[in-house]
Amino acid sequence: MSTSPLDILALAAHRDDVEQTCGGTMLKMAQQGCRTGILDLTQGEMGTRGSAEDRAREAADAGKILGVCWRQALDIPDGRVENTWENRLKVARVLREQRPRVVILPFWKGRHPDHYTASILGYEACFLAGLTKLDVEQALGTQHSALSQGAVASAPHRPFKIVYATLYYDVRPTFVVDITEQFEARLQSLMAYKSQFSDQEAGRAIFPAHAEIRSRVEAMARFYGMLAGVTYAEPFLQKEVGLVDDFTAIPVRSI
Ligand SMILES: [Zn+2]
């Protein structure tokens, strides 16, 4: 268990979502000395391949490859991520415990309902976590003895920055992160989900083969890299405008 606050917390519906959408960025930030963490909302019990236990082990392996200090999965049902008061409180409790400065959420549109619901749920939990008068434990009806960090866990906390990882959805990002140096490790972190991504019989019709996954991951990273003049990148969107001090230092060539 970590004791000092996280710099960055990435939240996603499913184990392996972070690896697919912002794993390179998480590794890059860890390499730059940040304390990073991942909160998966579900445990993956509905997956065609592998059990929730398999995925827990694989998620720990993948997290190690990405250099995260902390990783946890909540008990929200897989395939049924709902933006309920209880679920918002569960996420708010983690935010108060881990106290991240930056939160990475999934984009708020997408094909999979769990993904876009996790986005709204995550945002609203960030808001709730900062409410001084909200006692999360009391609202959840849990015993104080069950708290992992006692009174500290209840102190309000609101992240400074929320950014959205947009890789699952075709939307123009507001910025990308150069992950050229991290690309191979990020791919390895995805392949750590052996129950999902190794070539096998179960779910053959819906899961692409190993080589195909590599090509797809590479094509996406290439595309977003190309937008910024680097080899590989991951896309993000922020709702706020960018703030510039020095016109001569704005990156990405125009012409
Ligand atoms: Zn997912």
Coordinates of C-alpha atoms and ligand atoms in Angstrom, one line a residue:
M1 CA 0.0 0.0 0.0
S2 CA 1.3 3.4 -0.9
T3 CA 1.4 6.2 1.7
S4 CA 2.5 9.3 -0.3
P5 CA 0.1 10.8 -2.9
L6 CA 0.1 9.7 -6.5
D7 CA 1.1 12.2 -9.2
I8 CA -1.0 10.5 -11.8
L9 CA -4.0 8.1 -11.5
A10 CA -5.4 6.5 -14.7
L11 CA -8.9 5.2 -14.3
A12 CA -10.6 2.7 -16.7
A13 CA -13.5 0.3 -16.9
H14 CA -11.5 -2.8 -17.6
R15 CA -8.1 -4.3 -16.9
D16 CA -6.0 -3.7 -20.0
D17 CA -7.9 -0.5 -21.0
V18 CA -5.1 1.6 -19.6
E19 CA -2.5 -0.5 -21.3
Q20 CA -4.3 0.1 -24.6
T21 CA -5.0 3.8 -24.3
C22 CA -2.3 5.4 -22.2
G23 CA 0.2 2.8 -21.1
G24 CA 3.1 4.5 -22.9
T25 CA 2.3 7.7 -21.2
M26 CA 2.1 6.1 -17.8
L27 CA 5.5 4.4 -18.3
K28 CA 7.0 7.7 -19.5
M29 CA 5.8 9.6 -16.5
A30 CA 7.1 6.9 -14.2
Q31 CA 10.5 7.0 -15.9
Q32 CA 10.5 10.8 -15.2
G33 CA 10.1 10.1 -11.5
C34 CA 6.3 10.4 -11.1
R35 CA 4.3 8.2 -8.8
T36 CA 1.7 6.6 -11.0
G37 CA -1.3 4.4 -10.3
I38 CA -4.1 2.6 -12.1
L39 CA -7.7 2.1 -10.9
D40 CA -9.7 -0.5 -12.8
L41 CA -13.4 -0.3 -12.1
T42 CA -14.1 -4.0 -12.8
Q43 CA -12.4 -7.3 -12.4
G44 CA -13.1 -8.8 -15.8
E45 CA -15.3 -11.7 -14.8
M46 CA -17.5 -11.4 -18.0
G47 CA -14.6 -11.9 -20.4
T48 CA -14.8 -14.6 -23.0
R49 CA -11.3 -15.7 -22.1
G50 CA -9.7 -16.3 -18.7
S51 CA -11.1 -15.8 -15.2
A52 CA -11.1 -12.7 -13.0
E53 CA -8.2 -14.4 -11.1
D54 CA -6.2 -14.8 -14.3
R55 CA -6.7 -11.2 -15.1
A56 CA -5.7 -10.0 -11.6
R57 CA -2.4 -11.7 -12.0
E58 CA -1.9 -10.4 -15.5
A59 CA -2.9 -6.9 -14.4
A60 CA -0.2 -7.0 -11.7
D61 CA 2.4 -8.1 -14.3
A62 CA 1.3 -5.4 -16.7
G63 CA 1.4 -2.8 -14.0
K64 CA 5.0 -3.8 -13.2
I65 CA 6.0 -3.3 -16.8
L66 CA 4.5 0.2 -16.7
G67 CA 6.3 1.0 -13.5
V68 CA 3.1 1.9 -11.5
C69 CA 3.3 2.3 -7.7
W70 CA -0.2 1.3 -7.1
R71 CA -3.0 -0.7 -8.8
Q72 CA -6.4 -1.8 -7.6
A73 CA -9.6 -3.1 -9.1
L74 CA -13.0 -2.2 -7.7
D75 CA -15.9 -4.7 -7.5
I76 CA -18.2 -3.0 -10.0
P77 CA -19.8 -5.7 -12.2
D78 CA -18.1 -6.2 -15.5
G79 CA -20.4 -5.2 -18.4
R80 CA -22.5 -3.2 -15.9
V81 CA -20.6 -0.1 -15.1
E82 CA -23.3 2.3 -13.9
N83 CA -23.0 5.8 -12.8
T84 CA -24.7 5.3 -9.4
W85 CA -24.2 7.2 -6.1
E86 CA -22.6 4.1 -4.6
N87 CA -20.1 3.7 -7.4
R88 CA -19.2 7.4 -7.4
L89 CA -18.5 7.1 -3.7
K90 CA -16.3 4.0 -4.2
V91 CA -14.2 6.0 -6.7
A92 CA -14.2 9.1 -4.5
R93 CA -12.8 7.0 -1.6
V94 CA -9.9 5.9 -3.8
L95 CA -9.2 9.5 -4.9
R96 CA -9.1 10.6 -1.3
E97 CA -6.8 7.8 -0.3
Q98 CA -4.4 8.1 -3.3
R99 CA -4.7 11.9 -3.7
P100 CA -3.6 12.2 -7.4
R101 CA -2.7 15.6 -8.9
V102 CA -3.7 14.4 -12.4
V103 CA -6.5 11.9 -13.3
I104 CA -6.6 10.3 -16.7
L105 CA -10.2 9.2 -17.6
P106 CA -11.6 7.4 -20.7
F107 CA -13.2 9.6 -23.3
W108 CA -16.9 10.3 -22.8
K109 CA -18.0 8.7 -26.0
G110 CA -17.4 5.3 -27.4
R111 CA -18.7 1.9 -28.5
H112 CA -18.6 0.1 -25.2
P113 CA -21.1 1.5 -22.6
D114 CA -18.6 0.6 -19.7
H115 CA -16.1 3.0 -21.3
Y116 CA -18.2 6.1 -21.7
T117 CA -20.0 5.5 -18.4
A118 CA -16.6 5.2 -16.6
S119 CA -15.7 8.6 -18.0
I120 CA -18.7 10.4 -16.5
L121 CA -18.6 8.3 -13.3
G122 CA -14.9 9.2 -12.9
Y123 CA -15.5 12.9 -13.5
E124 CA -18.3 13.1 -11.0
A125 CA -16.3 11.1 -8.5
C126 CA -13.5 13.7 -8.8
F127 CA -16.0 16.4 -8.0
L128 CA -17.5 14.5 -5.0
A129 CA -14.0 13.7 -3.6
G130 CA -13.4 17.4 -3.0
L131 CA -16.6 18.1 -1.1
T132 CA -15.6 19.0 2.4
K133 CA -18.8 18.0 4.1
L134 CA -19.1 14.7 2.4
D135 CA -18.2 11.7 4.7
V136 CA -17.6 9.0 2.1
E137 CA -17.4 6.2 4.7
Q138 CA -20.7 7.2 6.3
A139 CA -22.3 7.6 2.9
L140 CA -21.2 4.1 2.0
G141 CA -22.3 2.8 5.3
T142 CA -19.0 1.1 6.0
Q143 CA -17.3 0.6 9.4
H144 CA -14.5 2.9 10.3
S145 CA -12.4 -0.2 11.3
A146 CA -12.5 -1.3 7.7
L147 CA -10.7 1.8 6.6
S148 CA -7.2 1.2 5.1
Q149 CA -5.8 4.5 6.3
G150 CA -8.0 5.7 9.1
A151 CA -8.9 9.4 9.2
V152 CA -6.5 10.4 6.5
A153 CA -8.6 8.6 3.9
S154 CA -11.6 10.9 4.6
A155 CA -9.8 14.1 4.0
P156 CA -11.3 15.8 0.9
H157 CA -9.2 15.9 -2.2
R158 CA -9.9 17.1 -5.7
P159 CA -7.4 16.4 -8.5
F160 CA -5.9 19.5 -10.2
K161 CA -6.2 18.2 -13.7
I162 CA -8.4 15.8 -15.6
V163 CA -7.4 14.6 -19.1
Y164 CA -9.2 12.1 -21.3
A165 CA -7.5 9.3 -23.1
T166 CA -9.2 9.2 -26.5
L167 CA -7.6 6.2 -28.3
Y168 CA -10.8 4.2 -28.4
Y169 CA -12.8 6.9 -30.1
D170 CA -12.2 8.8 -33.4
V171 CA -11.9 12.3 -32.1
R172 CA -9.2 14.8 -32.7
P173 CA -7.0 15.0 -29.6
T174 CA -5.9 18.3 -28.1
F175 CA -2.5 17.0 -27.5
V176 CA -0.5 13.8 -27.9
V177 CA 2.4 12.3 -25.8
D178 CA 5.5 11.0 -27.6
I179 CA 5.8 7.4 -26.6
T180 CA 8.5 6.4 -29.1
E181 CA 10.9 5.3 -26.4
Q182 CA 8.1 3.5 -24.5
F183 CA 6.3 1.8 -27.4
E184 CA 7.8 -1.7 -27.0
A185 CA 7.3 -1.9 -23.3
R186 CA 3.8 -0.7 -23.7
L187 CA 3.1 -3.5 -26.2
Q188 CA 4.6 -5.9 -23.7
S189 CA 2.3 -4.7 -21.0
L190 CA -0.6 -5.5 -23.2
M191 CA 0.7 -8.9 -24.1
A192 CA 1.0 -9.6 -20.3
Y193 CA -2.7 -10.3 -20.5
K194 CA -1.9 -13.8 -21.8
S195 CA -5.4 -15.1 -21.2
Q196 CA -6.7 -12.4 -23.6
F197 CA -4.1 -11.9 -26.2
S198 CA -2.2 -15.1 -26.8
D199 CA -3.3 -17.2 -29.8
Q200 CA -5.9 -19.8 -28.6
E201 CA -9.2 -21.4 -29.5
A202 CA -11.6 -19.7 -27.2
G203 CA -13.1 -16.6 -28.8
R204 CA -11.0 -17.0 -32.0
A205 CA -13.8 -15.4 -34.0
I206 CA -13.7 -12.1 -32.0
F207 CA -10.1 -11.9 -30.9
P208 CA -7.4 -11.0 -33.4
A209 CA -4.2 -13.1 -33.6
H210 CA -1.0 -11.9 -31.9
A211 CA 0.6 -10.5 -35.0
E212 CA -2.5 -8.6 -35.9
I213 CA -2.7 -7.0 -32.5
R214 CA 0.9 -5.7 -32.9
S215 CA 0.0 -4.3 -36.3
R216 CA -3.1 -2.5 -35.0
V217 CA -1.4 -1.1 -31.9
E218 CA 1.5 0.1 -34.0
A219 CA -0.8 1.6 -36.7
M220 CA -2.7 3.7 -34.1
A221 CA 0.5 4.9 -32.4
R222 CA 2.0 5.8 -35.7
F223 CA -1.0 7.8 -36.7
Y224 CA -1.0 9.9 -33.6
G225 CA 2.7 10.2 -33.7
M226 CA 2.5 11.5 -37.3
L227 CA 0.1 14.3 -36.2
A228 CA 2.9 15.7 -34.0
G229 CA 6.0 14.8 -36.1
V230 CA 7.2 11.9 -33.8
T231 CA 7.2 8.1 -34.5
Y232 CA 4.7 6.9 -31.9
A233 CA 2.3 8.8 -29.7
E234 CA -0.9 8.4 -27.6
P235 CA -3.8 10.9 -27.9
F236 CA -5.4 12.9 -25.2
L237 CA -8.1 15.6 -24.9
Q238 CA -8.5 18.3 -22.3
K239 CA -11.5 20.5 -21.9
E240 CA -9.5 23.5 -20.9
V241 CA -7.6 25.7 -23.3
G242 CA -3.8 25.5 -23.4
L243 CA -1.8 28.3 -21.6
V244 CA 1.3 29.6 -23.4
D245 CA 4.2 31.7 -21.9
D246 CA 6.7 31.6 -24.7
F247 CA 5.7 31.7 -28.4
T248 CA 9.1 30.5 -29.4
A249 CA 8.8 27.2 -27.4
I250 CA 5.4 25.9 -28.7
P251 CA 6.1 22.4 -30.0
V252 CA 4.8 20.7 -33.3
R253 CA 5.7 22.2 -36.6
S254 CA 3.0 24.0 -38.5
I255 CA 4.4 24.1 -42.1
Ligands
ZN1 ZN -12.5 -1.9 -22.0

